[in-house]
Short mmCIF file of C-alpha atoms in Angstrom, two decimals:
data_model
loop_
_atom_site.label_atom_id
_atom_site.label_comp_id
_atom_site.label_asym_id
_atom_site.label_seq_id
_atom_site.Cartn_x
_atom_site.Cartn_y
_atom_site.Cartn_z
CA UNK A 1 19.56 -0.56 30.44
CA UNK A 2 18.43 -3.73 28.90
CA UNK A 3 16.02 -2.60 26.01
CA UNK A 4 14.76 -6.20 25.04
CA UNK A 5 12.77 -7.63 27.90
CA UNK A 6 9.72 -9.75 27.39
CA UNK A 7 6.40 -8.19 28.61
CA UNK A 8 8.33 -5.05 29.79
CA UNK A 9 6.38 -2.29 28.29
CA UNK A 10 9.56 0.12 28.95
CA UNK A 11 11.47 -1.78 26.34
CA UNK A 12 11.30 -2.79 22.61
CA UNK A 13 8.69 -5.79 22.24
CA UNK A 14 7.78 -6.42 18.54
CA UNK A 15 9.48 -3.92 15.92
CA UNK A 16 7.68 -3.92 12.74
CA UNK A 17 9.08 -1.33 10.68
CA UNK A 18 12.16 0.94 10.72
CA UNK A 19 13.32 4.17 8.95
CA UNK A 20 16.46 6.51 9.15
CA UNK A 21 15.76 10.33 8.27
CA UNK A 22 18.22 12.71 6.92
CA UNK A 23 19.05 13.96 10.44
CA UNK A 24 20.10 10.63 11.49
CA UNK A 25 17.09 9.70 13.66
CA UNK A 26 16.00 5.91 13.47
CA UNK A 27 12.18 5.78 13.47
CA UNK A 28 10.96 2.45 14.86
CA UNK A 29 7.26 0.88 14.95
CA UNK A 30 6.83 -1.33 17.92
CA UNK A 31 3.61 -3.58 17.47
CA UNK A 32 1.40 -4.26 20.50
CA UNK A 33 2.62 -7.33 22.20
CA UNK A 34 0.61 -8.84 25.28
CA UNK A 35 0.06 -6.10 27.55
CA UNK A 36 2.08 -3.85 25.83
CA UNK A 37 0.58 -1.10 23.43
CA UNK A 38 1.62 -0.12 19.99
CA UNK A 39 4.19 2.75 20.00
CA UNK A 40 6.75 4.99 18.07
CA UNK A 41 10.42 5.12 19.05
CA UNK A 42 12.93 7.45 17.91
CA UNK A 43 16.63 7.06 18.15
CA UNK A 44 19.44 9.50 17.43
CA UNK A 45 21.95 7.46 15.81
CA UNK A 46 24.29 10.52 16.19
CA UNK A 47 24.17 10.78 20.14
CA UNK A 48 25.10 6.97 21.12
CA UNK A 49 21.46 5.62 20.18
CA UNK A 50 19.92 7.64 22.88
CA UNK A 51 16.01 7.50 22.77
CA UNK A 52 14.83 10.88 22.12
CA UNK A 53 10.91 10.02 21.91
CA UNK A 54 8.72 7.43 22.92
CA UNK A 55 5.05 7.87 22.07
CA UNK A 56 2.01 5.75 22.82
CA UNK A 57 -0.48 5.98 20.00
CA UNK A 58 -4.24 6.24 20.38
CA UNK A 59 -6.76 3.62 20.53
CA UNK A 60 -8.73 4.81 17.50
CA UNK A 61 -6.52 3.24 14.91
CA UNK A 62 -7.82 -0.30 14.46
CA UNK A 63 -6.01 -2.98 12.75
CA UNK A 64 -5.55 -6.65 12.49
CA UNK A 65 -2.45 -8.05 14.16
CA UNK A 66 -2.92 -11.17 11.85
CA UNK A 67 -1.66 -8.81 9.05
CA UNK A 68 1.59 -8.58 10.16
CA UNK A 69 3.07 -10.33 7.38
CA UNK A 70 1.80 -7.51 5.00
CA UNK A 71 4.43 -4.81 6.21
CA UNK A 72 4.57 -1.45 4.19
CA UNK A 73 7.14 1.46 5.01
CA UNK A 74 7.14 4.54 7.32
CA UNK A 75 7.94 8.17 6.07
CA UNK A 76 8.76 11.03 8.12
CA UNK A 77 8.06 14.48 6.82
CA UNK A 78 10.46 17.15 7.87
CA UNK A 79 8.71 20.33 7.54
CA UNK A 80 10.18 23.63 8.36
CA UNK A 81 8.43 24.08 11.69
CA UNK A 82 7.45 20.49 12.58
CA UNK A 83 8.34 16.70 11.91
CA UNK A 84 5.30 14.55 11.21
CA UNK A 85 4.87 10.89 10.99
CA UNK A 86 2.73 9.21 8.60
CA UNK A 87 1.37 5.63 9.49
CA UNK A 88 -1.02 3.65 7.34
CA UNK A 89 -3.95 1.89 9.29
CA UNK A 90 -4.88 -0.78 7.15
CA UNK A 91 -8.12 -2.01 8.72
CA UNK A 92 -9.93 1.28 7.86
CA UNK A 93 -7.44 2.30 4.88
CA UNK A 94 -6.62 5.64 7.02
CA UNK A 95 -3.46 7.59 7.23
CA UNK A 96 -2.61 8.48 11.17
CA UNK A 97 -0.68 11.76 11.21
CA UNK A 98 1.83 12.38 14.29
CA UNK A 99 3.06 15.74 14.84
CA UNK A 100 6.43 15.89 16.75
CA UNK A 101 5.98 19.59 17.78
CA UNK A 102 2.43 19.23 19.34
CA UNK A 103 2.59 15.58 20.21
CA UNK A 104 -0.80 15.22 18.90
CA UNK A 105 -2.40 12.53 16.46
CA UNK A 106 -5.19 12.53 14.02
CA UNK A 107 -6.64 10.13 11.43
CA UNK A 108 -7.53 10.97 7.46
CA UNK A 109 -9.40 8.17 5.87
CA UNK A 110 -8.18 7.29 2.36
CA UNK A 111 -11.13 6.23 -0.08
CA UNK A 112 -10.96 3.66 -2.87
CA UNK A 113 -7.94 1.54 -2.37
CA UNK A 114 -6.66 -0.96 0.49
CA UNK A 115 -3.51 0.76 1.65
CA UNK A 116 0.09 -0.68 2.31
CA UNK A 117 3.04 1.03 1.04
CA UNK A 118 3.63 4.90 1.53
CA UNK A 119 6.58 7.25 0.42
CA UNK A 120 7.20 10.78 0.34
CA UNK A 121 7.95 12.60 -2.80
CA UNK A 122 11.43 14.31 -3.00
CA UNK A 123 11.31 16.43 -6.29
CA UNK A 124 8.69 18.70 -7.43
CA UNK A 125 7.15 21.82 -6.11
CA UNK A 126 4.28 20.13 -4.22
CA UNK A 127 5.17 17.49 -1.44
CA UNK A 128 3.21 14.26 -2.22
CA UNK A 129 2.26 10.96 -0.34
CA UNK A 130 2.70 8.11 -2.71
CA UNK A 131 0.53 5.26 -1.91
CA UNK A 132 0.14 1.65 -2.88
CA UNK A 133 -2.34 -1.33 -2.39
CA UNK A 134 -1.01 -5.15 -2.06
CA UNK A 135 -4.18 -6.38 -3.59
CA UNK A 136 -3.71 -7.80 -6.98
CA UNK A 137 -6.93 -6.00 -8.20
CA UNK A 138 -5.48 -2.70 -7.14
CA UNK A 139 -2.04 -2.49 -9.12
CA UNK A 140 -2.18 1.29 -9.12
CA UNK A 141 0.35 4.10 -7.99
CA UNK A 142 -1.51 6.85 -5.88
CA UNK A 143 -0.92 10.04 -4.33
CA UNK A 144 -2.54 12.48 -2.07
CA UNK A 145 -1.14 16.06 -1.13
CA UNK A 146 0.96 16.29 2.00
CA UNK A 147 -0.53 19.61 3.11
CA UNK A 148 -3.96 18.03 2.95
CA UNK A 149 -2.85 15.49 5.79
CA UNK A 150 -1.21 18.13 7.95
CA UNK A 151 -3.26 21.07 7.86
CA UNK A 152 -6.15 18.82 9.34
CA UNK A 153 -8.83 20.35 6.94
CA UNK A 154 -10.22 16.89 5.64
CA UNK A 155 -11.37 13.74 7.42
CA UNK A 156 -11.16 11.75 4.27
CA UNK A 157 -9.47 12.21 0.98
CA UNK A 158 -9.79 10.49 -2.44
CA UNK A 159 -6.32 9.64 -3.78
CA UNK A 160 -5.20 10.38 -7.62
CA UNK A 161 -4.06 7.71 -9.79
CA UNK A 162 -1.13 8.17 -11.47
CA UNK A 163 -0.17 5.10 -13.07
CA UNK A 164 -0.64 1.06 -12.67
CA UNK A 165 2.01 -1.41 -11.66
CA UNK A 166 2.37 -4.96 -12.72
CA UNK A 167 0.55 -6.04 -9.48
CA UNK A 168 -0.10 -5.01 -6.16
CA UNK A 169 2.95 -3.75 -3.62
CA UNK A 170 3.60 -4.19 -0.10
CA UNK A 171 6.36 -1.55 0.41
CA UNK A 172 7.26 1.80 -1.34
CA UNK A 173 10.72 3.46 -0.75
CA UNK A 174 11.82 6.68 -2.74
CA UNK A 175 15.24 8.28 -2.89
CA UNK A 176 16.42 11.70 -3.01
CA UNK A 177 16.60 11.89 -6.60
CA UNK A 178 12.93 11.04 -6.77
CA UNK A 179 13.44 7.45 -7.81
CA UNK A 180 10.68 5.34 -6.37
CA UNK A 181 11.23 1.74 -5.35
CA UNK A 182 8.64 -1.26 -5.00
CA UNK A 183 8.01 -4.83 -4.77
CA UNK A 184 5.52 -6.73 -7.13
CA UNK A 185 3.10 -9.33 -5.51
CA UNK A 186 3.93 -12.62 -6.31
CA UNK A 187 7.05 -12.00 -8.24
CA UNK A 188 10.76 -12.22 -6.99
CA UNK A 189 11.48 -8.79 -8.41
CA UNK A 190 12.46 -5.06 -6.99
CA UNK A 191 11.21 -2.34 -9.48
CA UNK A 192 11.45 1.24 -9.77
CA UNK A 193 10.02 4.26 -11.55
CA UNK A 194 11.42 7.92 -12.08
CA UNK A 195 8.69 10.23 -10.53
CA UNK A 196 9.80 13.09 -12.45
CA UNK A 197 9.06 11.11 -15.90
CA UNK A 198 6.11 9.46 -17.43
CA UNK A 199 5.23 6.25 -15.56
CA UNK A 200 7.58 3.28 -16.56
CA UNK A 201 8.33 0.31 -14.35
CA UNK A 202 11.96 -0.68 -14.55
CA UNK A 203 13.42 -4.08 -12.92
CA UNK A 204 15.92 -3.44 -10.66
CA UNK A 205 16.71 -6.80 -9.41
CA UNK A 206 15.24 -10.06 -9.83
CA UNK A 207 16.14 -13.42 -8.51
CA UNK A 208 14.95 -16.33 -10.73
CA UNK A 209 16.30 -19.18 -8.39
CA UNK A 210 13.93 -18.44 -5.77
CA UNK A 211 10.03 -19.21 -5.77
CA UNK A 212 7.67 -16.39 -5.05
CA UNK A 213 6.24 -18.40 -2.21
CA UNK A 214 9.80 -18.21 -0.42
CA UNK A 215 10.82 -15.07 -1.69
CA UNK A 216 10.70 -12.41 1.21
CA UNK A 217 12.35 -9.06 0.97
CA UNK A 218 12.79 -5.68 2.81
CA UNK A 219 14.68 -2.79 1.28
CA UNK A 220 15.58 0.97 1.94
CA UNK A 221 17.81 3.56 0.58
CA UNK A 222 20.67 5.29 2.45
CA UNK A 223 21.66 9.03 2.68
CA UNK A 224 23.97 8.28 -0.54
CA UNK A 225 20.83 6.98 -2.34
CA UNK A 226 22.47 3.74 -2.38
CA UNK A 227 19.50 0.84 -2.60
CA UNK A 228 19.62 -1.84 0.40
CA UNK A 229 17.71 -5.17 -0.27
CA UNK A 230 17.47 -7.92 2.33
CA UNK A 231 16.12 -11.19 1.02
CA UNK A 232 15.09 -14.38 2.77
CA UNK A 233 16.13 -17.60 1.11
CA UNK A 234 16.12 -21.30 2.45
CA UNK A 235 19.60 -20.86 3.59
CA UNK A 236 19.10 -17.68 5.75
CA UNK A 237 19.18 -13.94 4.38
CA UNK A 238 21.43 -12.39 1.98
CA UNK A 239 22.18 -8.56 1.54
CA UNK A 240 22.30 -6.78 -1.81
CA UNK A 241 23.71 -3.10 -1.86
CA UNK A 242 24.33 -1.32 -5.28
CA UNK A 243 24.28 -4.85 -7.03
CA UNK A 244 27.02 -6.38 -4.30
CA UNK A 245 25.66 -9.60 -2.70
CA UNK A 246 27.04 -10.85 0.47
CA UNK A 247 25.80 -12.97 3.06
CA UNK A 248 24.96 -10.96 6.00
CA UNK A 249 23.00 -12.58 8.69
CA UNK A 250 23.60 -15.94 10.37
CA UNK A 251 21.45 -18.83 9.74
CA UNK A 252 20.74 -18.81 13.77
CA UNK A 253 20.69 -16.29 16.49
CA UNK A 254 23.50 -17.89 18.45
CA UNK A 255 23.63 -15.30 21.04
CA UNK A 256 20.03 -15.90 22.05
CA UNK A 257 20.00 -19.62 21.78
CA UNK A 258 20.93 -20.64 25.57
CA UNK A 259 17.98 -18.77 26.63
CA UNK A 260 15.42 -21.17 25.02
CA UNK A 261 14.52 -24.79 25.11
CA UNK A 262 16.12 -26.97 22.45
CA UNK A 263 12.83 -28.18 20.90
CA UNK A 264 12.33 -24.06 19.99
CA UNK A 265 15.71 -23.30 18.64
CA UNK A 266 14.24 -24.11 14.98
CA UNK A 267 12.54 -20.81 15.23
CA UNK A 268 15.75 -18.97 15.53
CA UNK A 269 16.85 -19.65 12.06
CA UNK A 270 16.13 -16.90 9.52
CA UNK A 271 14.57 -19.33 7.15
CA UNK A 272 11.71 -18.94 9.64
CA UNK A 273 11.95 -15.57 10.95
CA UNK A 274 10.00 -12.61 9.41
CA UNK A 275 11.70 -9.05 9.30
CA UNK A 276 9.38 -6.17 9.78
CA UNK A 277 11.84 -3.40 8.50
CA UNK A 278 15.23 -2.51 7.75
CA UNK A 279 16.94 1.09 8.05
CA UNK A 280 20.58 1.99 7.46
CA UNK A 281 22.54 4.69 9.03
CA UNK A 282 26.61 5.30 8.91
CA UNK A 283 28.36 1.57 9.24
CA UNK A 284 24.85 0.12 10.77
CA UNK A 285 21.96 -1.91 9.58
CA UNK A 286 18.93 -1.87 11.88
CA UNK A 287 16.64 -4.96 11.46
CA UNK A 288 13.13 -5.15 13.26
CA UNK A 289 11.47 -8.59 14.03
CA UNK A 290 7.64 -8.43 15.02
CA UNK A 291 6.18 -10.49 17.80
CA UNK A 292 5.16 -13.08 15.04
CA UNK A 293 8.42 -14.42 15.63
CA UNK A 294 9.80 -16.20 18.84
CA UNK A 295 12.97 -14.24 18.44
CA UNK A 296 13.43 -12.83 22.33
CA UNK A 297 13.90 -9.39 20.98
CA UNK A 298 12.09 -7.03 18.57
CA UNK A 299 14.71 -4.48 17.41
CA UNK A 300 18.31 -5.45 16.54
CA UNK A 301 21.37 -3.75 14.97
CA UNK A 302 24.73 -4.91 13.19
CA UNK A 303 27.84 -3.33 12.08
CA UNK A 304 27.64 -4.33 8.26
CA UNK A 305 31.21 -3.16 7.58
CA UNK A 306 32.42 -5.90 9.89
CA UNK A 307 35.20 -8.32 8.82
CA UNK A 308 32.85 -11.27 9.78
CA UNK A 309 30.96 -12.73 6.97
CA UNK A 310 27.73 -13.08 9.25
CA UNK A 311 28.23 -10.22 11.97
CA UNK A 312 26.22 -11.06 14.98
CA UNK A 313 22.80 -9.18 15.69
CA UNK A 314 22.78 -7.34 18.84
CA UNK A 315 19.63 -6.19 20.63
CA UNK A 316 19.15 -2.27 20.16
CA UNK A 317 19.51 -0.37 22.34
CA UNK A 318 20.08 -3.05 24.88
CA UNK A 319 18.87 -6.45 26.11
CA UNK A 320 17.19 -5.00 28.95
CA UNK A 321 14.81 -2.69 26.57
CA UNK A 322 13.14 -5.84 25.46
CA UNK A 323 11.22 -7.11 28.35
CA UNK A 324 7.83 -8.72 27.43
CA UNK A 325 5.11 -7.15 29.36
CA UNK A 326 7.13 -4.22 30.69
CA UNK A 327 5.33 -1.33 29.16
CA UNK A 328 8.32 0.78 29.71
CA UNK A 329 10.19 -1.26 27.08
CA UNK A 330 10.13 -2.07 23.64
CA UNK A 331 7.37 -4.66 22.84
CA UNK A 332 6.38 -5.27 19.27
CA UNK A 333 8.20 -3.24 16.67
CA UNK A 334 7.60 -3.08 13.19
CA UNK A 335 8.17 0.20 11.21
CA UNK A 336 11.37 2.17 12.02
CA UNK A 337 13.14 5.11 10.29
CA UNK A 338 16.10 7.41 10.94
CA UNK A 339 15.73 11.20 10.29
CA UNK A 340 18.34 13.91 9.13
CA UNK A 341 19.29 14.61 12.61
CA UNK A 342 20.40 11.15 13.89
CA UNK A 343 17.08 10.23 15.53
CA UNK A 344 15.71 6.73 15.24
CA UNK A 345 11.96 6.80 15.24
CA UNK A 346 10.23 3.55 16.48
CA UNK A 347 6.41 2.64 16.02
CA UNK A 348 5.99 0.17 18.87
CA UNK A 349 2.59 -1.82 18.30
CA UNK A 350 0.34 -2.22 20.95
CA UNK A 351 0.93 -5.77 23.02
CA UNK A 352 -1.53 -7.09 25.80
CA UNK A 353 -1.91 -4.36 28.26
CA UNK A 354 0.83 -2.13 26.68
CA UNK A 355 -0.43 0.78 24.54
CA UNK A 356 0.95 1.56 21.10
CA UNK A 357 3.91 4.04 21.60
CA UNK A 358 6.18 6.20 19.39
CA UNK A 359 9.74 6.02 20.48
CA UNK A 360 12.60 8.50 19.35
CA UNK A 361 16.26 7.27 20.07
CA UNK A 362 19.29 9.45 19.81
CA UNK A 363 21.71 7.26 18.11
CA UNK A 364 24.46 9.25 19.44
CA UNK A 365 23.79 8.39 23.02
CA UNK A 366 21.84 5.08 22.63
CA UNK A 367 19.11 6.53 25.10
CA UNK A 368 15.53 7.36 25.08
CA UNK A 369 15.23 11.21 24.57
CA UNK A 370 11.47 11.02 24.26
CA UNK A 371 8.56 8.99 23.98
CA UNK A 372 4.67 9.52 23.56
CA UNK A 373 1.77 7.03 24.30
CA UNK A 374 -1.31 6.69 22.32
CA UNK A 375 -4.44 7.76 23.64
CA UNK A 376 -7.03 5.07 25.08
CA UNK A 377 -9.16 5.96 22.01
CA UNK A 378 -6.71 4.08 19.67
CA UNK A 379 -7.14 0.44 19.74
CA UNK A 380 -4.37 -2.00 21.39
CA UNK A 381 -4.97 -4.14 18.09
CA UNK A 382 -3.76 -1.25 15.93
CA UNK A 383 -1.58 -2.14 13.24
CA UNK A 384 0.14 0.21 10.91
CA UNK A 385 3.03 1.29 9.12
CA UNK A 386 4.96 4.86 9.43
CA UNK A 387 6.31 7.02 7.10
CA UNK A 388 9.13 9.96 7.41
CA UNK A 389 10.45 12.33 4.77
CA UNK A 390 14.30 12.11 4.49
#
């Protein structure tokens, strides 16, 4: 099945964020696009990339699509008897909670900060959700108890400040050892702090050759706690993995060029492309492209161990699953994540008439195994980030 068909809401439309969890599930946020609603997809990376879930999200999650350039991360919390997705709703500074077991969604308002990045703690007795703001005037790092989010006892929470960063951050990622990674607004750096120690900001990577205006990155950690950093520069993209730099993505998307008129081909250069999120599972790198791009697909993958200097991007899970306006396909993917069972979770944001949706793909089968549509009470203009616990 072609999983990248413009305006076909049964396929991927505008991927914003992605994440791989510890079970090998790739979670994907597919942003709303035209008539297609926002949704979460989950793919099983151990089962031929089969889609195990597609979940359309309710209309009461309000956001502004124009904020698409300020993407955060998604995190999946794998509890003993359930799996939860935590999604940042920016316009009303809320966390949307999705239960995989009950297929229900609820919202918890977070007071005092403009939400952007989220990440789940991996060490310590109490499970925490780390929060950051992208605003310069809110450089703090905050936490709330995960139990307060999943037990549905509170409609609003006040986060606890645990320290200040240099400035605001768009994204947070944490590894299994408790090392928290974050970007710094208007600086070409990737920083980290040890969550088990006193707050101390450490520079992991700094690129002095790029201006902050052009510097654009997405980063994640894999199952081995290796850090992956994808950076856009004027010549395309480069990938940093554990300090090793390699050119990875070609300057133009050759596999799609023939489908579009020549005057639009300039938009298929990574110099102009905006990446929603990245996730790693096995030897594959997953990259989402929101609908702010003119790229004809919203979720892609490539084999990073290829002998090719710039291995080709392939529509994921297929080209037929990216049909604009077909609400049975991916429409506007932003956030993605892989869980420990080899499932890719996808948040598909609403687009035109298509509702926001969660998809889950089995990455061993390259097929959809489950999906869930948002209720009509969540706006088709919804815009969020999603978080899973790995």
